[in-house]
Amino acid sequence: MKEKYYISTAIAYTSGKPHIGNTYEIVLADAIARYKRIKGYDVYFQTGTDEHGEKIEIKARENNVSPQEYVDGVAAEIKAIWDIMNTSYDRFIRTTDKNHEKQVQKIFKKLYEQDDIYKGTYEGLYCTPCESFFTENQLVDGKCPDCGRAVKQAKEEAYFFRLSKYQDRLMEHIKLHPEFIRPESRKKEMINNFLKPGLQDLCVSRTSFTWGIPVDFDPKHVVYVWIDALTNYITNIGYDVDGSSLEYKKYWPADLHLIGKDIIRFHTIYWPIILMALGEELPKQVFGHPWMLFGSDKMSKSKGNVIYADDLVKLFGVDAIRYYVLHEMPFANDGNITYDLVIERINSDLANILGNLVNRTISMAQKYFEGRVRNTNVYTSLDKSLLLEVGELAKKVDDKMDSLEVGAAIEEIFQVLRKSNKYIDETMPWILAKDETEKGRLETVIYNLLETIRVCATLLRPYLPDTAIKILNQLGTNDEDMEFKQDLIYCVNDPEPLFQRIDKIKKMEEINTFLSNKM
RNA sequence: GGCGAGAUAGCUCAGCUGGCUAGAGCGUUCGGUUCAUACCCGAAAGGUCGUGGGUUCGAUCCCCUCCCUCGCUACCA
């Protein structure tokens, strides 16, 4: 039986269209999911949208539509972008799904009945005109951050979760499972800022807005974000307080929750504690990935520097953008994206190193052998290092992927592609072609190249799915073994450029026109 | 303020528990080649490894001071 692998992204908040920074997460998850499938895992890959809350209620009002209509629109937009990015999620959950709502109510009730949740009062600084509570450090000059007027102490009835009851168990779990929170620095932040000082009880219901899942035994309350949003990971695969589905039993606990670094607290403190209270297993790993910055600024609409994934795809193509975000994002630090950098990466890596290698190799196979190439086994010492590197490639990629270093995994493959270009220069096929007695040697050289490219293309499938298929088609093979083989027989098709080189100046003009047309 | 991370070539970054002339990619300059998408290959230039101390036979890597950048510091998500 196949080993299961459950990976999730965070559910995207439907307050507006996600930019490339948000889109990075789904692409990263997709690369990992595709990789695991190739490795033979039974992968379940979930994503979706978080659709309740006050902010959405307000947005809907501003747009003169109902909250449901509003989230229907944004959720569709988000799903469309995920699809444009060619991501292979298995299921897309929305927190407005009926089953989710029902399960959340049951979970809330169960936690209440077992006294993990109790009714109390929420005390805080309240701005009456804005009808909102704020914390001390949200205030601007001691005044309401929204309207600038004075705030006052106020109380509101609310349900609370006794987090402190579980904090020792959670601390223990984090110590026993060093892989639970990644990267490491995030773990320290959680321990030092929250666990060590002691957890405060968490407010889990609201009465100040209505766009949420009602608490069924106390309907003036709606379930506040935590229990609503976080439980998506289990409700959608069949968790049920009264007995969960077989699917749930098969896939839970999740192997990896991939999330942005901004929501680590919810996933490494609140979520595990909710699960402990329910008596369920904890996810194996939570990875808080870094952010994608535009230049050195965080993207925001007010700065006017927002880049959307669908626009980038229109301008550069889906695999180019997948490549950029996967390759350029560091493991722990924030990465950045500019049009200049995207163009440089496409030209140097995709067009020159990869595209041109495939093109020149296939051209030679056509020119010297009418496209039909087999291994004639005429080796020389020049072949040694290339064959050694291809031989080790799958293992190296595997190691990097295991530690979620996706960019480094891709780099390993490109290392071999670079090596292949060098190999052509060293073996000089065009010289061999002039000497009839070197025909056998020439064919071995071309074979080594074709086979190396096949291995690389196969390994590139998780990152550049369309391009990988194109390469394999040009090679005329459907062999997707990740090891170098000695005995394939190639009958290649006509070469066709994979990525056009981009003229930076012309492209920038095109981009400016494109953006000004959108305004 | 507290806690945490980081500061290495023009740019983006590698450098495991201290040890050969500090590395890679991109960019720049020069040279080579022609199978190929003016591509590819090679070479060079370019770093007092943030500051000032200390430990050591020896420190980019350990300790301390200082300077700077960034993140977290609980109910927006």
XYZ file of C-alpha atoms (C1' of nucleotides) in Angstrom:
596
model
C 0.000 0.000 0.000
C 1.155 3.489 -0.817
C 2.246 5.707 1.995
C -0.002 8.751 2.362
C 1.133 12.363 2.310
C -1.209 15.172 3.325
C -0.074 18.678 2.435
C -2.082 21.868 2.799
C -1.712 25.545 2.146
C -3.358 28.056 4.410
C -6.828 28.977 3.248
C -6.736 32.375 1.588
C -8.796 35.149 3.131
C -11.417 36.324 0.657
C -11.150 40.007 1.368
C -9.551 40.613 -2.017
C -7.591 39.219 -4.921
C -4.306 37.612 -3.854
C -1.032 39.005 -5.226
C 2.055 37.060 -6.277
C 3.268 36.883 -2.694
C 0.159 34.952 -1.682
C 0.356 32.899 -4.830
C 3.861 31.754 -3.995
C 2.473 29.497 -1.314
C 0.232 27.469 -3.586
C 3.029 27.023 -6.126
C 5.427 25.868 -3.461
C 2.879 23.431 -2.108
C 2.176 22.226 -5.625
C 5.839 21.539 -6.316
C 6.086 19.490 -3.140
C 2.822 17.669 -3.830
C 3.850 16.789 -7.377
C 7.211 15.637 -6.156
C 5.692 13.361 -3.538
C 3.294 11.878 -6.096
C 6.192 11.103 -8.376
C 7.950 9.452 -5.468
C 4.973 7.156 -5.139
C 3.090 8.679 -2.235
C -0.673 8.746 -2.074
C -0.863 12.525 -1.899
C -3.749 14.578 -0.643
C -3.252 18.271 -1.385
C -5.767 20.723 0.039
C -6.218 24.436 -0.361
C -9.155 26.805 -0.159
C -10.584 30.013 1.181
C -11.399 31.524 4.557
C -14.625 33.438 4.004
C -16.064 34.730 7.251
C -15.423 37.731 9.425
C -16.093 41.351 9.956
C -13.766 42.570 7.253
C -15.692 40.654 4.621
C -18.978 41.906 5.973
C -17.664 45.439 5.491
C -16.241 44.772 2.038
C -19.541 43.325 0.915
C -21.425 46.349 2.178
C -19.020 48.650 0.346
C -19.694 46.738 -2.837
C -23.453 46.633 -2.303
C -23.636 42.864 -2.374
C -24.368 40.253 0.232
C -21.375 38.713 2.031
C -22.124 35.424 0.302
C -22.138 37.043 -3.117
C -18.940 38.837 -2.285
C -17.041 35.742 -1.198
C -18.422 33.759 -4.128
C -16.791 36.297 -6.388
C -13.432 36.412 -4.647
C -13.257 32.668 -4.085
C -13.802 32.139 -7.796
C -11.063 34.623 -8.540
C -8.640 32.885 -6.198
C -9.451 29.483 -7.602
C -8.913 30.834 -11.115
C -5.438 32.065 -10.175
C -4.550 28.738 -8.566
C -5.599 27.108 -11.844
C -3.673 29.556 -13.977
C -0.607 28.635 -11.935
C -1.235 25.019 -12.930
C -1.476 23.775 -9.367
C -2.642 20.241 -8.738
C -4.634 20.579 -5.517
C -7.006 17.719 -4.856
C -9.676 19.713 -3.118
C -10.583 23.339 -2.610
C -12.422 23.977 0.628
C -14.486 27.055 1.399
C -15.371 27.809 4.998
C -18.883 28.599 3.808
C -19.299 24.984 2.693
C -22.310 23.511 4.457
C -20.520 20.497 5.827
C -17.741 22.637 7.228
C -20.219 24.892 8.981
C -22.004 21.957 10.510
C -18.807 20.342 11.762
C -17.534 23.608 13.208
C -20.729 23.945 15.221
C -20.337 20.422 16.522
C -16.715 21.006 17.433
C -17.569 24.211 19.242
C -20.305 22.494 21.184
C -18.139 19.555 22.138
C -15.388 21.831 23.418
C -17.963 23.775 25.365
C -19.486 20.669 26.868
C -16.129 19.371 28.011
C -15.380 22.777 29.532
C -12.481 23.734 27.293
C -14.629 26.646 26.203
C -16.453 28.811 28.719
C -18.576 31.924 28.556
C -16.961 35.107 29.822
C -16.550 38.726 28.928
C -14.141 40.248 26.510
C -12.651 43.410 27.912
C -10.750 45.819 25.820
C -10.428 49.260 24.375
C -13.490 50.006 22.325
C -14.199 52.622 19.696
C -17.945 53.226 19.756
C -18.385 54.816 16.301
C -16.325 52.052 14.665
C -17.872 49.329 16.812
C -14.477 47.693 17.196
C -12.163 46.532 19.923
C -8.471 47.292 19.721
C -5.431 46.227 21.662
C -3.123 48.763 23.190
C -0.462 48.468 20.538
C -2.972 48.721 17.711
C -3.809 52.235 18.792
C -2.304 55.230 17.066
C -1.326 57.875 19.625
C -3.733 56.253 22.046
C -6.621 56.807 19.633
C -8.655 54.586 17.343
C -6.464 53.587 14.374
C -9.443 53.833 11.990
C -11.147 57.111 12.873
C -8.680 58.737 15.266
C -11.243 59.264 18.005
C -10.836 58.331 21.640
C -11.378 54.756 22.782
C -12.738 53.563 26.100
C -12.683 50.415 28.206
C -15.629 48.204 27.340
C -16.939 44.693 27.836
C -18.600 42.250 25.545
C -19.905 38.798 26.233
C -17.778 36.152 24.545
C -16.704 32.529 24.694
C -13.136 31.716 25.603
C -10.903 28.741 25.081
C -8.728 27.644 28.005
C -5.416 27.547 26.193
C -3.403 27.495 29.399
C -4.768 24.073 30.262
C -2.809 22.569 27.373
C 0.301 24.691 27.329
C 2.584 22.261 29.135
C 1.571 19.466 26.809
C 2.223 21.682 23.824
C 5.614 22.715 25.129
C 6.459 19.067 25.617
C 5.339 18.242 22.104
C 7.481 20.995 20.608
C 10.505 19.756 22.520
C 9.951 16.151 21.537
C 9.387 16.993 17.873
C 12.126 19.319 16.691
C 10.709 19.212 13.165
C 7.301 20.468 14.231
C 7.942 24.181 13.708
C 10.130 25.359 10.863
C 12.191 27.375 10.413
C 13.926 27.112 13.755
C 13.862 30.836 14.563
C 10.055 30.787 14.491
C 9.988 28.087 17.086
C 12.018 30.265 19.450
C 9.673 33.174 18.902
C 6.690 31.048 19.820
C 8.314 29.627 22.912
C 9.770 32.884 24.225
C 6.888 35.189 23.397
C 3.930 32.996 24.230
C 4.565 29.683 25.885
C 7.086 30.778 28.490
C 5.140 33.821 29.722
C 1.989 31.688 29.803
C -0.918 31.562 27.397
C -3.930 33.783 27.767
C -7.321 32.352 27.093
C -8.441 32.805 23.531
C -11.608 34.593 22.534
C -13.423 32.216 20.196
C -16.750 33.914 19.559
C -18.013 37.368 18.608
C -21.269 39.219 18.890
C -20.138 42.374 17.096
C -20.722 41.034 13.607
C -22.900 38.347 12.094
C -21.037 37.042 9.032
C -19.834 33.823 10.572
C -20.957 30.427 11.690
C -23.561 30.825 14.462
C -22.950 29.150 17.790
C -25.997 26.877 17.631
C -26.739 26.856 21.342
C -26.279 30.612 21.694
C -27.136 32.160 18.349
C -26.235 35.761 19.043
C -22.623 34.588 18.898
C -20.731 33.624 15.785
C -17.684 31.376 15.901
C -14.669 33.591 15.663
C -11.929 32.928 13.130
C -9.778 30.373 14.956
C -12.101 27.443 15.295
C -13.759 28.304 12.014
C -10.674 28.634 9.839
C -8.174 26.237 11.353
C -10.515 23.288 11.428
C -10.729 23.340 7.638
C -7.833 20.914 7.628
C -9.949 18.205 9.214
C -13.563 18.951 8.348
C -12.939 18.700 4.656
C -11.564 15.186 4.853
C -14.405 13.916 6.958
C -13.678 14.699 10.572
C -16.838 14.392 12.621
C -17.223 14.660 16.370
C -19.593 11.688 16.198
C -17.283 9.500 14.169
C -14.950 10.436 11.361
C -14.774 9.062 7.845
C -12.358 6.481 6.548
C -10.738 9.174 4.475
C -10.037 11.161 7.599
C -8.540 8.148 9.297
C -6.365 7.557 6.292
C -4.981 11.051 5.775
C -4.922 12.696 9.184
C -2.575 13.856 10.685
C -1.356 16.206 7.990
C 2.270 15.778 7.063
C 2.809 19.427 6.257
C 0.896 22.634 6.794
C 2.503 25.173 4.521
C 1.692 28.680 5.716
C 3.002 32.238 5.620
C 5.234 33.361 8.424
C 2.529 35.773 9.596
C 0.181 33.060 10.790
C 2.621 30.770 12.523
C 1.182 31.467 15.943
C -2.246 30.233 14.969
C -0.859 27.072 13.481
C 1.669 26.192 16.150
C -0.236 27.205 19.279
C -3.980 27.544 18.754
C -4.381 24.765 16.226
C -2.419 22.086 18.096
C -4.291 22.921 21.270
C -7.647 22.666 19.544
C -6.595 19.256 18.280
C -5.422 18.161 21.713
C -8.762 19.167 23.140
C -10.502 17.124 20.473
C -8.217 14.203 21.183
C -6.811 14.189 17.670
C -3.226 13.884 16.496
C -1.171 16.965 15.701
C 0.143 17.768 12.240
C 3.684 16.546 11.739
C 5.128 19.783 10.528
C 4.251 23.452 10.131
C 6.464 25.432 7.809
C 6.184 29.216 7.905
C 7.586 30.286 4.570
C 9.094 33.711 3.937
C 7.518 36.436 1.870
C 7.962 37.624 -1.646
C 8.765 41.309 -1.705
C 8.598 43.634 -4.659
C 12.042 45.191 -4.743
C 12.579 45.746 -1.067
C 9.057 46.823 -0.173
C 6.260 44.660 0.999
C 3.563 44.574 -1.628
C 0.471 46.561 -0.871
C -2.238 48.239 -2.828
C -1.602 51.585 -1.208
C 2.000 51.557 -2.433
C 0.810 50.686 -5.911
C 3.434 47.985 -6.248
C 1.193 44.971 -6.288
C 2.016 42.298 -8.837
C -0.620 39.717 -9.605
C 0.187 36.221 -10.683
C -2.231 36.152 -13.598
C -0.668 39.298 -15.054
C 2.788 37.825 -14.716
C 1.636 34.674 -16.439
C 0.206 36.691 -19.318
C 3.500 38.517 -19.671
C 5.928 35.658 -19.155
C 4.173 32.294 -19.170
C 3.251 30.014 -16.307
C 6.386 27.891 -16.085
C 8.627 30.942 -16.147
C 6.791 32.379 -13.160
C 6.721 29.065 -11.348
C 10.438 28.806 -11.934
C 11.053 32.301 -10.667
C 9.168 32.004 -7.416
C 10.376 28.499 -6.646
C 13.989 29.173 -7.486
C 14.346 32.665 -6.072
C 12.618 32.269 -2.759
C 15.119 31.503 -0.041
C 14.236 29.016 2.635
C 14.141 31.426 5.561
C 14.680 34.976 4.324
C 12.267 37.030 2.297
C 12.779 36.924 -1.422
C 12.057 39.617 -3.890
C 10.670 39.985 -7.349
C 11.055 42.699 -9.959
C 10.415 42.613 -13.679
C 14.131 43.015 -14.279
C 14.980 40.006 -12.175
C 12.296 37.889 -13.795
C 13.627 38.727 -17.252
C 17.194 37.962 -16.226
C 16.268 34.579 -14.802
C 14.237 33.618 -17.821
C 17.003 34.583 -20.213
C 19.932 33.095 -18.405
C 18.411 29.963 -16.929
C 15.397 28.968 -18.976
C 16.287 30.245 -22.446
C 20.072 29.935 -22.427
C 21.003 27.068 -20.203
C 17.960 24.816 -20.463
C 16.251 25.817 -23.698
C 19.358 26.164 -25.754
C 20.820 22.916 -24.488
C 17.743 20.985 -25.531
C 17.677 22.784 -28.833
C 21.295 22.235 -29.777
C 21.258 18.612 -28.682
C 18.169 17.715 -30.634
C 19.455 19.633 -33.631
C 22.592 17.509 -33.589
C 20.614 14.317 -33.240
C 18.662 15.361 -36.330
C 21.603 16.610 -38.285
C 23.969 13.708 -37.644
C 21.594 10.774 -37.209
C 18.261 11.790 -38.727
C 16.917 11.800 -35.200
C 17.608 8.132 -34.458
C 20.143 7.621 -31.698
C 21.100 4.648 -29.577
C 23.929 3.970 -27.182
C 26.971 2.763 -29.107
C 29.037 2.529 -25.925
C 32.114 4.326 -27.168
C 33.220 6.059 -24.006
C 36.220 8.224 -23.239
C 37.450 9.867 -20.067
C 35.561 13.003 -21.097
C 32.285 11.277 -20.177
C 33.210 10.506 -16.614
C 32.207 13.563 -14.694
C 28.962 14.131 -16.573
C 27.794 10.568 -16.012
C 28.809 10.758 -12.385
C 26.784 13.916 -11.844
C 23.672 12.617 -13.594
C 23.975 9.446 -11.583
C 23.853 11.339 -8.317
C 21.225 13.850 -9.344
C 18.028 12.106 -8.251
C 19.453 11.504 -4.800
C 20.594 15.082 -4.424
C 17.214 16.432 -5.465
C 15.584 14.062 -3.039
C 17.687 15.302 -0.125
C 16.855 18.924 -0.848
C 13.152 18.215 -1.222
C 13.077 16.321 2.041
C 14.245 19.434 3.828
C 11.843 21.595 1.762
C 14.703 23.399 0.038
C 12.898 23.552 -3.273
C 15.077 26.278 -4.754
C 18.186 24.278 -3.969
C 16.648 21.153 -5.531
C 16.080 23.025 -8.780
C 19.594 24.372 -8.624
C 20.952 20.828 -8.513
C 19.214 20.062 -11.780
C 20.514 23.205 -13.424
C 23.981 22.296 -12.282
C 23.761 19.204 -14.452
C 22.312 21.182 -17.354
C 25.281 23.543 -17.158
C 27.560 20.557 -17.054
C 25.920 19.242 -20.202
C 26.648 22.432 -22.086
C 30.234 22.145 -21.025
C 30.297 18.521 -22.094
C 29.337 19.544 -25.616
C 32.230 21.957 -25.769
C 34.624 19.343 -24.479
C 33.536 16.512 -26.763
C 33.124 18.773 -29.816
C 30.574 16.711 -31.735
C 30.930 18.929 -34.834
C 34.581 17.805 -35.123
C 33.665 14.152 -34.616
C 31.046 14.513 -37.338
C 33.725 15.299 -39.909
C 35.436 11.960 -39.383
C 33.541 8.852 -40.475
C 35.595 6.643 -38.125
C 34.307 8.640 -35.154
C 30.666 7.916 -35.956
C 30.310 5.528 -33.025
C 31.857 7.950 -30.602
C 29.662 10.752 -31.881
C 26.551 8.698 -31.334
C 27.540 7.873 -27.758
C 28.105 11.550 -27.054
C 24.679 12.468 -28.398
C 23.136 9.569 -26.530
C 24.684 10.731 -23.256
C 23.256 14.180 -23.842
C 19.773 12.991 -24.747
C 19.665 10.723 -21.756
C 20.963 13.407 -19.412
C 18.320 15.799 -20.682
C 15.660 13.131 -20.229
C 16.663 12.622 -16.594
C 16.681 16.380 -15.977
C 13.308 16.881 -17.649
C 11.861 14.074 -15.590
C 13.148 15.643 -12.414
C 11.835 19.041 -13.482
C 8.232 17.823 -13.669
C 7.222 19.084 -10.213
C 8.470 22.585 -10.915
C 7.938 23.103 -14.645
C 5.225 20.612 -15.525
C 4.424 21.944 -18.999
C 8.026 22.427 -20.009
C 9.036 18.989 -18.795
C 6.400 17.410 -21.012
C 7.489 19.522 -23.971
C 11.056 18.367 -23.550
C 10.099 14.730 -23.266
C 7.953 15.109 -26.385
C 10.821 16.632 -28.298
C 13.021 13.804 -27.142
C 10.347 11.436 -28.392
C 10.223 9.449 -25.176
C 7.785 8.820 -22.393
C 10.253 7.086 -20.158
C 10.050 8.875 -16.820
C 12.627 6.975 -14.871
C 14.820 9.266 -12.815
C 17.992 7.263 -13.370
C 20.332 7.411 -16.351
C 19.743 4.422 -18.603
C 22.139 2.758 -21.018
C 19.780 1.138 -23.447
C 17.065 3.484 -24.634
C 16.546 4.025 -28.319
C 15.811 7.584 -29.251
C 13.844 8.839 -32.175
C 13.662 12.559 -31.557
C 11.215 15.063 -32.987
C 12.012 18.444 -34.483
C 13.594 20.945 -32.097
C 11.452 23.835 -31.008
C 12.601 26.643 -28.696
C 11.214 26.197 -25.172
C 11.626 29.773 -23.979
C 12.142 32.814 -26.169
C 14.898 35.120 -25.117
C 13.486 38.403 -23.914
C 14.690 41.796 -25.042
C 14.618 43.658 -21.769
C 13.966 47.127 -23.189
C 11.166 46.000 -25.469
C 9.632 43.917 -22.706
C 9.644 46.764 -20.247
C 7.799 48.902 -22.794
C 5.289 46.109 -23.245
C 4.862 45.819 -19.483
C 4.292 49.536 -19.080
C 1.675 49.536 -21.821
C 0.030 46.501 -20.291
C -0.110 48.061 -16.839
C -1.368 51.431 -18.023
C -4.141 49.725 -19.990
C -5.276 48.095 -16.771
C -5.599 51.353 -14.903
C 11.980 47.615 26.189
C 12.106 41.884 25.842
C 13.067 37.788 22.556
C 14.938 36.040 17.858
C 17.503 36.251 13.023
C 21.020 38.433 9.956
C 25.323 41.514 8.237
C 30.579 37.589 3.100
C 32.492 40.078 -4.399
C 28.196 45.401 -8.202
C 23.510 42.054 -7.264
C 21.344 37.313 -4.908
C 23.400 34.151 -1.731
C 26.780 29.116 -0.097
C 30.378 28.477 3.493
C 28.659 21.441 8.704
C 30.707 21.168 15.004
C 37.407 27.001 13.852
C 42.576 24.971 9.641
C 45.058 24.702 2.687
C 45.766 30.936 -1.966
C 37.200 32.710 1.144
C 33.233 30.017 -3.008
C 28.640 29.743 -6.654
C 25.109 32.028 -9.913
C 23.935 36.603 -12.277
C 26.261 41.189 -14.056
C 31.005 43.462 -16.206
C 35.667 42.963 -19.366
C 38.679 39.948 -22.481
C 39.539 35.336 -25.227
C 37.731 30.658 -27.678
C 34.009 27.948 -30.451
C 29.903 27.276 -34.167
C 25.921 21.976 -33.039
C 22.466 25.803 -30.988
C 17.637 30.706 -29.229
C 24.090 36.638 -30.606
C 23.896 30.778 -27.592
C 27.766 27.860 -25.160
C 32.904 27.208 -23.064
C 37.240 29.541 -20.755
C 39.829 33.466 -18.254
C 40.103 38.024 -15.561
C 38.722 42.008 -12.539
C 36.147 42.560 -7.934
C 35.800 40.981 -0.882
C 40.774 44.147 5.247
C 34.042 37.977 5.358
C 29.698 45.131 9.736
C 33.093 47.713 14.193
C 36.533 47.223 18.229
C 38.485 43.789 21.520
C 39.364 38.609 23.426
C 40.286 33.007 23.372
C 43.611 29.982 20.196
C 49.446 27.667 17.052
C 45.478 29.483 13.867
C 38.746 32.559 13.348
C 34.361 34.515 8.225
C 33.072 30.491 11.567
C 33.799 30.604 19.293
C 33.242 34.777 23.441
C 32.378 40.085 24.706
C 31.393 45.599 23.185
C 29.297 48.674 19.778
C 26.787 50.050 15.018
C 23.105 48.701 11.363
C 18.982 45.763 9.074
C 14.920 42.589 9.672
C 11.243 39.487 12.290
C 8.112 38.271 16.700
C 6.020 40.724 21.001
C -1.739 37.389 21.265
C -7.504 38.072 19.170
C -7.242 42.233 11.263
C -6.407 37.614 9.046
